[in-house]
Coordinates of C-alpha atoms and ligand atoms in Angstrom, one line a residue:
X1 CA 178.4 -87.9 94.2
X2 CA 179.2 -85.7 91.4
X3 CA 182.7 -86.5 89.3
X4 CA 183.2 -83.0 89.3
X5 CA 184.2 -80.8 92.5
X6 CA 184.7 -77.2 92.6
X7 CA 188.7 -76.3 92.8
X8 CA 189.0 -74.5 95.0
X9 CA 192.9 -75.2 97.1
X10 CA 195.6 -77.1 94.7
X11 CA 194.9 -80.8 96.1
X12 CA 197.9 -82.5 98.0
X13 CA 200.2 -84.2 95.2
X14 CA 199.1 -87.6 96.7
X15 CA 195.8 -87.1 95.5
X16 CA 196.6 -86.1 92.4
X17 CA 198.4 -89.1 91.0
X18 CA 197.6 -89.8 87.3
X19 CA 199.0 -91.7 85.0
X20 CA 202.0 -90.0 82.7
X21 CA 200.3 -89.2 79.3
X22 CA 203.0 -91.3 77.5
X23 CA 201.4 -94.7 79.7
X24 CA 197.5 -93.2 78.6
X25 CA 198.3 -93.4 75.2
X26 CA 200.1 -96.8 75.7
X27 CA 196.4 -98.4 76.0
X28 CA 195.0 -98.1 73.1
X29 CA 198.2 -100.0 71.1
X30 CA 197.9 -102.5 73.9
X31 CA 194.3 -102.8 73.5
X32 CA 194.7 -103.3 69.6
X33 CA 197.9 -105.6 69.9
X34 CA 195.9 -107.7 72.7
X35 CA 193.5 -108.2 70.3
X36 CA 195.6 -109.2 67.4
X37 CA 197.2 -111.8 69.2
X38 CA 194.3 -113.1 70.7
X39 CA 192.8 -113.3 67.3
X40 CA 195.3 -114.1 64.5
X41 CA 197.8 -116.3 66.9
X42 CA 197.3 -119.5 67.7
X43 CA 198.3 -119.3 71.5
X44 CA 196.3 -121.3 73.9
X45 CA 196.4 -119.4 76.3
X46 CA 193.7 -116.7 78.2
X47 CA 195.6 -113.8 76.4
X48 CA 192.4 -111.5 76.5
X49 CA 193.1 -111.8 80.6
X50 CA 195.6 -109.3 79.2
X51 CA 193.0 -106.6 78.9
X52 CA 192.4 -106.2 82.3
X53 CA 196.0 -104.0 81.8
X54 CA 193.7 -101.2 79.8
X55 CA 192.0 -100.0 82.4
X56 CA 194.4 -100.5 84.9
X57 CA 197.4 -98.3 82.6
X58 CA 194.5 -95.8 82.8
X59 CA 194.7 -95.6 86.5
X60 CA 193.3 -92.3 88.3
X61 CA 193.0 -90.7 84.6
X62 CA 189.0 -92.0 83.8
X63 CA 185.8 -90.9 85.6
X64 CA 183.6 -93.3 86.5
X65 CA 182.1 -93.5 83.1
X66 CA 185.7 -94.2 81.5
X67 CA 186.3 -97.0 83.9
X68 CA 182.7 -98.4 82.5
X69 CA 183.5 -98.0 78.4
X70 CA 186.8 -99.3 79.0
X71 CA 186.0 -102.2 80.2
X72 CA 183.1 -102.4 78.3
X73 CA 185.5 -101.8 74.8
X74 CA 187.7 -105.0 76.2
X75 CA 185.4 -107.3 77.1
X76 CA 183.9 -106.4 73.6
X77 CA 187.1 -107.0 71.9
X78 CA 187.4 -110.4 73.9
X79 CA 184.3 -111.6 72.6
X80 CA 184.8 -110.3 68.4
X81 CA 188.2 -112.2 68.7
X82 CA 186.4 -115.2 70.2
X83 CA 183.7 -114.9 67.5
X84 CA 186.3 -114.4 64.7
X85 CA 188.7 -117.1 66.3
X86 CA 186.2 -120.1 67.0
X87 CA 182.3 -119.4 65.7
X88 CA 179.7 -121.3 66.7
X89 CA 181.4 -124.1 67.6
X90 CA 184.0 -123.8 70.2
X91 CA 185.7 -126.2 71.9
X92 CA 184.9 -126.2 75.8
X93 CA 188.2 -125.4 77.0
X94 CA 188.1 -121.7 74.4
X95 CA 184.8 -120.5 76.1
X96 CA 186.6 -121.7 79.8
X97 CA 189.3 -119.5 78.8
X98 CA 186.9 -116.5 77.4
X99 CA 184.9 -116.8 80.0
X100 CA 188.4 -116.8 82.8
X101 CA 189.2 -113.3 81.0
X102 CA 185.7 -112.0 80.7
X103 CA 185.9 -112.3 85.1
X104 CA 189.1 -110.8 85.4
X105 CA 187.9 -108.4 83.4
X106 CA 184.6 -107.9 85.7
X107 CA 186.5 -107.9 89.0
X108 CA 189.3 -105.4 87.8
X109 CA 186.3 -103.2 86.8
X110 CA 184.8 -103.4 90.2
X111 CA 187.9 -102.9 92.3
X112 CA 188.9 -99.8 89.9
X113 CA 185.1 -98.3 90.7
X114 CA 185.9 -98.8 94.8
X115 CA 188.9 -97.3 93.9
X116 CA 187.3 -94.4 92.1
X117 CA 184.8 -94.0 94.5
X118 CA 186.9 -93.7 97.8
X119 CA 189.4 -91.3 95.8
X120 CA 186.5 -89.0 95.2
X121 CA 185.0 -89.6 98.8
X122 CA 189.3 -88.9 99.8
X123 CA 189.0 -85.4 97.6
X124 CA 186.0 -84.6 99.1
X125 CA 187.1 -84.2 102.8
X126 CA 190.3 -82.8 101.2
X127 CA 188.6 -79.9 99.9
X128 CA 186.5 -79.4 103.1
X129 CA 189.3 -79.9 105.4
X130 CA 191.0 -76.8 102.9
X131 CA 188.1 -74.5 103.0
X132 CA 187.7 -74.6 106.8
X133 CA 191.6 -74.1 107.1
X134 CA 190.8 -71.0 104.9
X135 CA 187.8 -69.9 106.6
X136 CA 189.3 -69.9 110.3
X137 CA 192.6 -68.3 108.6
X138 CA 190.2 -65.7 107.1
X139 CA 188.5 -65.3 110.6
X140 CA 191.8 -64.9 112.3
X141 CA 193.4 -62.9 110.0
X142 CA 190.4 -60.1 109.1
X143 CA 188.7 -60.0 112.6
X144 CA 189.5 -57.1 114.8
X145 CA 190.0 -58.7 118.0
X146 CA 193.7 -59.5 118.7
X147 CA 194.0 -63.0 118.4
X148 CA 197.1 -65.2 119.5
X149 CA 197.8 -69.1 118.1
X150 CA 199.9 -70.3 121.2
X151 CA 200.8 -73.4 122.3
X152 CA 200.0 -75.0 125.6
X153 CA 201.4 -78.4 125.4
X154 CA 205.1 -77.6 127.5
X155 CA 202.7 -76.4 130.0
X156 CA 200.5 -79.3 130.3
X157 CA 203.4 -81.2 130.2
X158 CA 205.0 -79.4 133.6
X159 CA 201.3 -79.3 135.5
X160 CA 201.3 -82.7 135.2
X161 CA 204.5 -83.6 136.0
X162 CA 204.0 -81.4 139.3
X163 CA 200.3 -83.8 139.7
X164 CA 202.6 -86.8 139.8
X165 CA 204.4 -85.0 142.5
X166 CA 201.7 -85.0 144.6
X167 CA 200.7 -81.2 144.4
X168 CA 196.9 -81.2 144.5
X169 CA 196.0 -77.3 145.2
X170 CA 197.8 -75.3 142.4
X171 CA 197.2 -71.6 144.4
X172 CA 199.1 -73.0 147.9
X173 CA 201.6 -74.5 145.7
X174 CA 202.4 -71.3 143.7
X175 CA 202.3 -69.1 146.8
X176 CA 205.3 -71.4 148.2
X177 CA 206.7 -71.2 145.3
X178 CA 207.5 -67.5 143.9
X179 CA 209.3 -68.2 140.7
X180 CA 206.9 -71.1 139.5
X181 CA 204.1 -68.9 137.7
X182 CA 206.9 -66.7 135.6
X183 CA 208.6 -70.5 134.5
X184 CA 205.4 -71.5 133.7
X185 CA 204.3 -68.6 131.6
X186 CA 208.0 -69.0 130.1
X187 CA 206.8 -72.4 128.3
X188 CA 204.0 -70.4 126.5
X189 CA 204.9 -70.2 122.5
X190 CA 203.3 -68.2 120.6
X191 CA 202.8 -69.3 116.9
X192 CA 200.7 -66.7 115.2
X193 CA 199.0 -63.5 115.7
X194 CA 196.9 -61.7 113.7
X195 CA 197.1 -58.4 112.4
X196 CA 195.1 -56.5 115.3
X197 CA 197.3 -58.4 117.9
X198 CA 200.6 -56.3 116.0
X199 CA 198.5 -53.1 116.2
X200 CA 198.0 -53.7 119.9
X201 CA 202.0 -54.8 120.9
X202 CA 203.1 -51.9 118.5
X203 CA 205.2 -54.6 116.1
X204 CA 205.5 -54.2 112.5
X205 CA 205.7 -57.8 111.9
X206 CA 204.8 -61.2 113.2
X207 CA 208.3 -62.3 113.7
X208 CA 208.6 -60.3 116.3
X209 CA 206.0 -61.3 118.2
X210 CA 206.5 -65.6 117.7
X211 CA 208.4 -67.5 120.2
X212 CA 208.2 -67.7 124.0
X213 CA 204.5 -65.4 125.2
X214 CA 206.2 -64.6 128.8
X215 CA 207.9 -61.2 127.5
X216 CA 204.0 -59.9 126.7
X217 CA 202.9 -61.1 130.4
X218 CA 203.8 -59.2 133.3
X219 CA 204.2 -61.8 135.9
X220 CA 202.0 -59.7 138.7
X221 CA 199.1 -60.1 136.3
X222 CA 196.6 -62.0 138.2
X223 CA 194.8 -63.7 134.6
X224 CA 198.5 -65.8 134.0
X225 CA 197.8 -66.9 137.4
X226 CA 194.3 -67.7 137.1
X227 CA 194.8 -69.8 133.1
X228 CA 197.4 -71.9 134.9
X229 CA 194.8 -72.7 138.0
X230 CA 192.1 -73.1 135.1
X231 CA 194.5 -75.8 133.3
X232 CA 195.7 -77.6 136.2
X233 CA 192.4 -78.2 137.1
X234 CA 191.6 -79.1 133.8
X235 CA 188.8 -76.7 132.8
X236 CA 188.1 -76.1 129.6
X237 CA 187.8 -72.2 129.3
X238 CA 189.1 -69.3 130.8
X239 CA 188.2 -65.8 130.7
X240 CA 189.3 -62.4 133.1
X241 CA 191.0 -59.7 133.2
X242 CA 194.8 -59.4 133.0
X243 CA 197.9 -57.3 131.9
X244 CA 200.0 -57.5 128.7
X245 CA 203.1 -55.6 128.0
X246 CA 203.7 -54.5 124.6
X247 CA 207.2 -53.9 122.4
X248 CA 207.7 -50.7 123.8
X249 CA 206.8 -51.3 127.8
X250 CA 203.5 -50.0 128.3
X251 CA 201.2 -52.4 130.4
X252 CA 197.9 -52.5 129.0
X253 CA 194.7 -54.0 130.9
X254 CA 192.9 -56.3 128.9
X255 CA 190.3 -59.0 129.0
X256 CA 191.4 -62.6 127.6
X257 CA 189.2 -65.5 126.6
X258 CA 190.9 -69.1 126.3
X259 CA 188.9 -72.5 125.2
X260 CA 191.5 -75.2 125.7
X261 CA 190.8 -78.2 123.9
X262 CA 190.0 -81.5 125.6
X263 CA 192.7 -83.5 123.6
X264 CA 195.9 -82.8 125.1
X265 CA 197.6 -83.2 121.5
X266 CA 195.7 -79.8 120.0
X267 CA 197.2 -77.9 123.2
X268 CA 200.0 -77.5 120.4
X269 CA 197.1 -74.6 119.0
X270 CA 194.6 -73.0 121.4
X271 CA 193.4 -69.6 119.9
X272 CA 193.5 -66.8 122.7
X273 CA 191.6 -64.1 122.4
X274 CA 192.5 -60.4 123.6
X275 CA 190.5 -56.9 124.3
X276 CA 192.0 -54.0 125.4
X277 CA 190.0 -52.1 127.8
X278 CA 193.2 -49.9 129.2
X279 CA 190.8 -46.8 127.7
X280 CA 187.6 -47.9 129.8
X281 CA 189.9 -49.3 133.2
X282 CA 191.7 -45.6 133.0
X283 CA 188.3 -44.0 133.2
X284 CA 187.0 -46.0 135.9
X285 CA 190.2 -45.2 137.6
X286 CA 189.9 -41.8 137.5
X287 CA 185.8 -42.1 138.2
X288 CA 187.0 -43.9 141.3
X289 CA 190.1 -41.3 142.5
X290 CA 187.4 -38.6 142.4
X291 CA 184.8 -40.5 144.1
X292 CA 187.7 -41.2 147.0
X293 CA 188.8 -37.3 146.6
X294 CA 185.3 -36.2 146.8
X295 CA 184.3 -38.7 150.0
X296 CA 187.4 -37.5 151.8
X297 CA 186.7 -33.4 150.9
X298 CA 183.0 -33.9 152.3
X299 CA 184.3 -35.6 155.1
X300 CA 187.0 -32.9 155.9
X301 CA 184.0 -30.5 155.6
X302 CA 181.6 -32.4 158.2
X303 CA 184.7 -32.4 160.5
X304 CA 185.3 -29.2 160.2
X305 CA 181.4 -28.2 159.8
X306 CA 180.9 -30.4 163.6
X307 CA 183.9 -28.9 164.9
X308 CA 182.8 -25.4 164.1
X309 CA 178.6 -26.3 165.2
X310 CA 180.1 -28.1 168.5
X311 CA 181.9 -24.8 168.9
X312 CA 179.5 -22.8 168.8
X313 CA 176.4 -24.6 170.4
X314 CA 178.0 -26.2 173.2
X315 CA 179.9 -22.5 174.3
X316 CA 176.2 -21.5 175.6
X317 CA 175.8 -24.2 178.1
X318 CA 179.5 -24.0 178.9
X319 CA 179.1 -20.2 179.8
X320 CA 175.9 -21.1 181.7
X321 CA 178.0 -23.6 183.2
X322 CA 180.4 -21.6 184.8
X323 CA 178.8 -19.3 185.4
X324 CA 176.1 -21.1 187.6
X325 CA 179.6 -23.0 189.1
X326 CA 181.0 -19.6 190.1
X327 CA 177.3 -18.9 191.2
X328 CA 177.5 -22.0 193.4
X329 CA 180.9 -21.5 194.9
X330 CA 179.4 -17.6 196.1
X331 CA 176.8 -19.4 198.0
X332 CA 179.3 -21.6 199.8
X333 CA 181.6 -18.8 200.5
X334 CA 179.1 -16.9 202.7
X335 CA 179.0 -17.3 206.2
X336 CA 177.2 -19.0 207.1
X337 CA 177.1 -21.0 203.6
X338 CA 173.6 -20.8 201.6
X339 CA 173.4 -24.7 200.8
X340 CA 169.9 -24.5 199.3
X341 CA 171.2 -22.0 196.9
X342 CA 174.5 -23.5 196.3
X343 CA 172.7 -26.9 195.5
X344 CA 170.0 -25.1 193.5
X345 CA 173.2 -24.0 191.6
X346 CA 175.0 -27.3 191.1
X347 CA 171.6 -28.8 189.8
X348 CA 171.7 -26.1 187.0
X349 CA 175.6 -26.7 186.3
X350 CA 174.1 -30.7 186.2
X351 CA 171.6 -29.6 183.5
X352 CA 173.6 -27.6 181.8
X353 CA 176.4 -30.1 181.1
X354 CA 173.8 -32.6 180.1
X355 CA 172.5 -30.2 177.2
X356 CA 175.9 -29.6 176.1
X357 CA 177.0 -33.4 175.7
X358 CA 173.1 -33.9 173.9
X359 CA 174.0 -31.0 171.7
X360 CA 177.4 -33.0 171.0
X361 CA 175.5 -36.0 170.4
X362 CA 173.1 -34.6 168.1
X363 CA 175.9 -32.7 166.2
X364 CA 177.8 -36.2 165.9
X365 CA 174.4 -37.4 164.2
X366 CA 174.9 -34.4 161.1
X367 CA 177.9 -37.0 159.5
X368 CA 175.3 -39.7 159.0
X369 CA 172.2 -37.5 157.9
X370 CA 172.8 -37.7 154.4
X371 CA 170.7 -40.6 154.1
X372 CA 167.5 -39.9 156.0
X373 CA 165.6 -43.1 154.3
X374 CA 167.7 -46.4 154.5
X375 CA 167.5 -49.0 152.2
X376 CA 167.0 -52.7 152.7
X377 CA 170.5 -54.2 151.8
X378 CA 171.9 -57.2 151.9
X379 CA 175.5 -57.2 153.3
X380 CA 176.5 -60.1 151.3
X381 CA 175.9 -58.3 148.2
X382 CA 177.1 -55.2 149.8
X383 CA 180.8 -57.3 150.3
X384 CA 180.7 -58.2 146.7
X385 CA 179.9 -54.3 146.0
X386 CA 183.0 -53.0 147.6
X387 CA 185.3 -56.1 146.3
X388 CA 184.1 -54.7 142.9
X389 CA 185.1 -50.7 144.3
X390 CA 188.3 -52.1 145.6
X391 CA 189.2 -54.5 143.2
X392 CA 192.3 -52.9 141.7
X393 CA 193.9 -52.3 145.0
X394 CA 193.7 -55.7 146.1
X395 CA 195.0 -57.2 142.9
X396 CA 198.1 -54.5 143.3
X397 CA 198.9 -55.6 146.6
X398 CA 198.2 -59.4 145.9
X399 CA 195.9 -60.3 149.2
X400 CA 194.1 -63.0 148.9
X401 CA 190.0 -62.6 150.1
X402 CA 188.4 -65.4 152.0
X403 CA 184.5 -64.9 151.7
X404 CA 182.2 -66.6 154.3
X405 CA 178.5 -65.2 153.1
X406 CA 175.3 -66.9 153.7
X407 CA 173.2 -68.3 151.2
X408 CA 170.4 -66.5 152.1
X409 CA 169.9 -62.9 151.8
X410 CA 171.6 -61.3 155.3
X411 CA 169.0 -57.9 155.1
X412 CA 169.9 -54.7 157.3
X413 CA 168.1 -51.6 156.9
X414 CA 170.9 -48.5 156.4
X415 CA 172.0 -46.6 153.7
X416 CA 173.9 -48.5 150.4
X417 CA 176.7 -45.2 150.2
X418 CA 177.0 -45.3 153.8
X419 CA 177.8 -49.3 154.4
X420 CA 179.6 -49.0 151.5
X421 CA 181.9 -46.3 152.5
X422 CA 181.9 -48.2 156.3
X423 CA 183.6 -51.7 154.9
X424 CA 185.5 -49.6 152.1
X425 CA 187.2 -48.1 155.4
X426 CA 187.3 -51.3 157.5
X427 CA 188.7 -53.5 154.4
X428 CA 191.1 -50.6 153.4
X429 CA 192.1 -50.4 157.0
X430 CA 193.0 -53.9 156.5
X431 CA 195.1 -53.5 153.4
X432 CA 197.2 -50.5 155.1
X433 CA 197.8 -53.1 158.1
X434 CA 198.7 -56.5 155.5
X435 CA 201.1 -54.0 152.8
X436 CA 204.3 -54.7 154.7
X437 CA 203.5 -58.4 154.6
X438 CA 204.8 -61.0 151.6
X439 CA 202.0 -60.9 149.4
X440 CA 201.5 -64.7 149.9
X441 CA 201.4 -63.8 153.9
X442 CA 198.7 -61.5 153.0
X443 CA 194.6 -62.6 153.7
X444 CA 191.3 -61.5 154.5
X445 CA 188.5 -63.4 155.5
X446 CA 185.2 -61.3 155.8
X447 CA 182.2 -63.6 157.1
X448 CA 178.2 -62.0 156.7
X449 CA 176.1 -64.2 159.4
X450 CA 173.0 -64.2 161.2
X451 CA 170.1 -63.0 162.0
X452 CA 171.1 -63.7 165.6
X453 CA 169.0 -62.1 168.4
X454 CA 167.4 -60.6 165.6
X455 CA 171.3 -59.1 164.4
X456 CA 173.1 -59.4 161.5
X457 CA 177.0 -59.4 161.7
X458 CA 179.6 -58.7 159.5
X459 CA 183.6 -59.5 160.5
X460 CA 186.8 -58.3 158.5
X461 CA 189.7 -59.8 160.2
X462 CA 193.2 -59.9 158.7
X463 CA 196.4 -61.5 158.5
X464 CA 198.6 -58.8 160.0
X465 CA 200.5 -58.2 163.1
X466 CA 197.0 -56.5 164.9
X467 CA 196.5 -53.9 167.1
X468 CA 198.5 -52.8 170.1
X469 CA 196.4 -53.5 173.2
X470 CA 197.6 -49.7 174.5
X471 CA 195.3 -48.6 171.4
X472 CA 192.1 -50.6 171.8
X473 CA 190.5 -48.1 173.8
X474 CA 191.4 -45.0 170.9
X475 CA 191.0 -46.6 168.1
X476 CA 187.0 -45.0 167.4
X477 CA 188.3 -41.9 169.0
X478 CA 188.5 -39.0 166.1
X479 CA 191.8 -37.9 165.5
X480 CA 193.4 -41.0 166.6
X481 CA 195.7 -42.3 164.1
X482 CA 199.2 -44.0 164.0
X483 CA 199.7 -43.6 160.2
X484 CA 202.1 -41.0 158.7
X485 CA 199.6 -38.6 157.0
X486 CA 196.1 -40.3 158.0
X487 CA 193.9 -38.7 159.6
X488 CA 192.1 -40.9 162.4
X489 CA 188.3 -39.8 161.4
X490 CA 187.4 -43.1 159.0
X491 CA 186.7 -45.6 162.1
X492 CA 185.0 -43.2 164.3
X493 CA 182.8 -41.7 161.5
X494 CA 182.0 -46.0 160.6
X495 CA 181.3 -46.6 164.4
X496 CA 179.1 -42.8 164.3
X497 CA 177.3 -44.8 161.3
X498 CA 176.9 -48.4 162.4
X499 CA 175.2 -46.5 165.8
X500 CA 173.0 -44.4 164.2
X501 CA 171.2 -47.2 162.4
X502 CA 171.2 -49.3 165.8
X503 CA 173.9 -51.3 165.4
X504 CA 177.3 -51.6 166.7
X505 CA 181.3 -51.2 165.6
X506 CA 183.8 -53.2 168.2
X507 CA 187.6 -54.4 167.1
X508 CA 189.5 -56.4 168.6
X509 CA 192.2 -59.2 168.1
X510 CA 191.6 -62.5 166.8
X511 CA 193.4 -65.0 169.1
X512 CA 195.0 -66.7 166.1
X513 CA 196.3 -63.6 165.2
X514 CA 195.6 -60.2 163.2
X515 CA 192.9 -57.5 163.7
X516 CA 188.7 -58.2 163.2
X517 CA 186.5 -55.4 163.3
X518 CA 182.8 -56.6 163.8
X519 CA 179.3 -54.9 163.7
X520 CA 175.8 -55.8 164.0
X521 CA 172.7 -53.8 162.6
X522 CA 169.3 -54.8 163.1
X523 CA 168.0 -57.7 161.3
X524 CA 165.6 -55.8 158.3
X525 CA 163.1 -58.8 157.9
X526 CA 161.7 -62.2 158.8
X527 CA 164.7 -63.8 157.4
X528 CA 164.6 -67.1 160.1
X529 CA 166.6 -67.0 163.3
X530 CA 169.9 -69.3 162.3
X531 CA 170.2 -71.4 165.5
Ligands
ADP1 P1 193.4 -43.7 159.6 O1 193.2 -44.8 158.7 O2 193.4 -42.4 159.0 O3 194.6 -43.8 160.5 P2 191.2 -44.8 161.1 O4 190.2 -44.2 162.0 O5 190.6 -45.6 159.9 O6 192.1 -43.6 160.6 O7 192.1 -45.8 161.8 C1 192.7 -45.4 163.1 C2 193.8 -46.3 163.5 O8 193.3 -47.6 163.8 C3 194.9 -46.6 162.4 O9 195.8 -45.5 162.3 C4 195.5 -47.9 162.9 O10 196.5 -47.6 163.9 C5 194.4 -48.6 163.6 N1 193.8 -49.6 162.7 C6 192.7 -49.6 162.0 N2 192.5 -50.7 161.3 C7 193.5 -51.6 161.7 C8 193.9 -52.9 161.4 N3 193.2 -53.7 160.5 N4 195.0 -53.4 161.9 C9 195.7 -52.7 162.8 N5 195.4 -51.4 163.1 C10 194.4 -50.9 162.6

């Protein structure tokens, strides 16, 4: 190890210690008188054990070599004033007492160079211990990711005092209790934030952003939820999507990325790390808004598109219709009545009508068209799909999603748009039914199984009051709504779907409560029968 270290912090004053000047130049006279008293008195005494208070006044002030020459300058001057004092011929007891202060002098040296040695080993981790301080400051300083210092440790503290009180499942816990995740994000403190994190809350300087986190976390935001869960269960990172408020109010989505430290003592600093994505969410937003606008326009337009082609088809038959009835009745009019004609009649009227209602059917086949070649899907990945679609809606009204999916694939053959828009209707139907509930009241459980008599099935039942037996029979029927402002086309145009690839749409109510809308579609492959 080298005596000399780069400087590159001010050490701490503790390692600095050196001896005042005034004491470093008190050796050398101490040295000299040592000497002369060893020499030129007549004391019989070890005095040169004396010297060992050289090197030792010295203290903290000589490298390594120093140490060596000092001692090696006082065990010289211990044995010229022997020389001078007694020659060749000393008595025993003279060399016993040269020899006393030549080991004092030997084992002084030594413990001064372990000395030396772990004060330079004690510098060393100093200084590294300074420049990784200074290198994660520069990182969280300069970087352009807002970055919080924040301490956990109240937190930890209250999950596990509520442990010791038995509470084992933190999300049942917090749904009985309302006010618990706000008083938990309360006993967030924030310590430090760097300059981008100021930028992003629209302060001017850190003061105003230190002290309790909660005002920054609105307390609908699913993420404060989700890093309390992630704590309680003692995980070590988090990361999701959230909301943070800034100075002035505005809520801004953003992504957040926690790693809390195992040792419960350094959950006094866990770095948390923000990105704003408000830009990119807005975006998707409006992508979405026009996606919905544009679904609902081109469905108003195969309404009225059927409407007008049922109109006008199905009035040929209908005129053929009555006219062969009118026909029919002339025959039984006469006297005596022509019942060979008036049944030949009756048989067209019979016809007729049967064209009309296939002309209906075939019509009702135009709102599923659009997709002439199906795709293989997978209906579990399909409900992943339109959790993704639906995400933000779900989060606003705060239902929780229970997912039963098999492991294997569960493969139909029908179009991706087409499902999709089928369990976009049946899950928002679901939503519309659980919004006057309390959100913690508010669940849905949608279950993929199968292949079962070569069928796959997908459920969506729900936590609300259900459906009102006197409407069971209407509910598929177009037109047949009981909302203010809907318009009763989204489950009969799903049913229209689910038929035309071979499946089926039924609802009914669950007997534990709450609606479940059901269908099947073909098996697409040799995924095995489940028993
Ligand atoms: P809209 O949503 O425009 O009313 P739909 O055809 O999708 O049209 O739904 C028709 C009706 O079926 C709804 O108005 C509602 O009365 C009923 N309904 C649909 N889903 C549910 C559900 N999950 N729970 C209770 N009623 C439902």
């Amino acid at each position: 190890m080298s005596d000399r270290l780069p400087d590159i912090h001010p050490l701490s004053p503790a390692l600095q210690l050196q001896p005042p000047p005034l004491i470093r130049f008190l050796a050398l006279p101490l040295a000299l008188a040592i000497f002369a008293f060893d020499t030129f008195t007549n004391i019989q005494g070890a005095v040169a054990v004396l010297y060992v208070l050289v090197p030792l006044l010295l203290l903290g002030g000589l490298s390594r070599r120093g140490i060596l020459l000092a001692a090696g300058a006082c065990a010289g001057l211990t044995l010229l004033s022997f020389a001078l004092r007694h020659g060749i011929g000393a008595a025993p007891a003279a060399i016993l007492r040269c020899a006393i202060a030549l080991a004092a002098m030997l084992i002084t040296t030594l413990l001064l160079l372990r000395d030396h040695a772990s004060r330079l080993a004690l510098l060393q981790a100093n200084r590294e211990l300074s420049r990784s301080e200074h290198r994660y400051r520069s990182i969280f300083e300069q970087t352009r990711f807002s970055l919080f210092e924040q301490d956990f440790s109240a937190v930890r503290k209250a999950l596990d005092a509520l442990r010791r009180e038995g509470v084992t499942d933190f999300a049942a816990h917090a749904a009985a209790h309302p006010d618990l995740v706000g008083a938990l994000a309360g006993k967030i403190t924030t310590l430090a934030v760097n300059d981008a994190t100021l930028e992003l809350l629209g302060a001017r300087s850190e003061a105003e952003v230190v002290g309790p986190a909660g005002r920054f976390i609105p307390a609908q935001s699913p993420a404060i939820f989700q890093v309390l869960e992630a704590l309680f269960e003692g995980r070590n990172r988090f990361e999701g999507k959230g909301q943070l408020r800034t100075l002035a109010g505005q809520e801004l989505t953003v992504l957040v990325g926690i790693s809390f430290p195992e040792d419960a003592e350094e959950l006094k600093r866990v770095v948390v790390g923000i990105v704003d994505i408000t830009g990119q969410e807005r975006t998707q937003q409006a992508l979405m808004a026009a996606q919905a606008e544009l679904a609902r326009a081109s469905r108003i337009a195969t309404v009225g598109a059927l409407s007008a082609s049922i109109a006008h088809e199905v009035n040929q038959p209908l005129g053929a219709v009555v006219m062969n009835a009118q026909t029919c009745l002339r025959w039984l009019a006469q006297d005596p009545p022509d019942i060979a004609a008036a049944a030949r009649a009756a048989e067209r009227v019979a016809r007729d009508g049967k064209r009309a209602s296939e002309i209906v059917a075939r019509t009702r086949g135009l709102l599923v068209r659009d997709e002439a070649a199906p795709d293989v899907l997978d209906l579990a990945l399909l409900v992943q799909e339109v959790l993704g679609l639906l995400e933000r809606e779900i989060a606003g009204q705060g239902t929780s999603i229970v997912l039963d999916l098999p492991s294997d694939p569960a493969r139909v053959r029908a179009g991706r748009v087409e499902m999709q828009q089928v369990l976009i209707n049946l899950v928002t139907n679901a939503l519309h039914a659980l919004s006057p509930l309390e959100r913690a009241q508010q669940r849905i459980e949608i279950s993929v199984s199968g292949p079962k008599n070569g069928l796959m099935r997908l459920g969506v039942r729900d936590s609300g009051k259900g459906i009102d037996p006197a409407d069971l029979e209407k509910l598929f029927s177009p037109f047949f709504t009981t909302k203010v402002g809907g318009m009763g086309m989204g489950l009969a145009i799903c049913r229209a779907t689910v038929e035309a690839r071979g499946g089926q749409l039924v609802a009914r109510n669950h007997p534990e409560g709450g609606a479940l809308f059901e269908f099947t579609l073909p098996a697409a492959d040799e995924t095995p029968e489940k028993p």
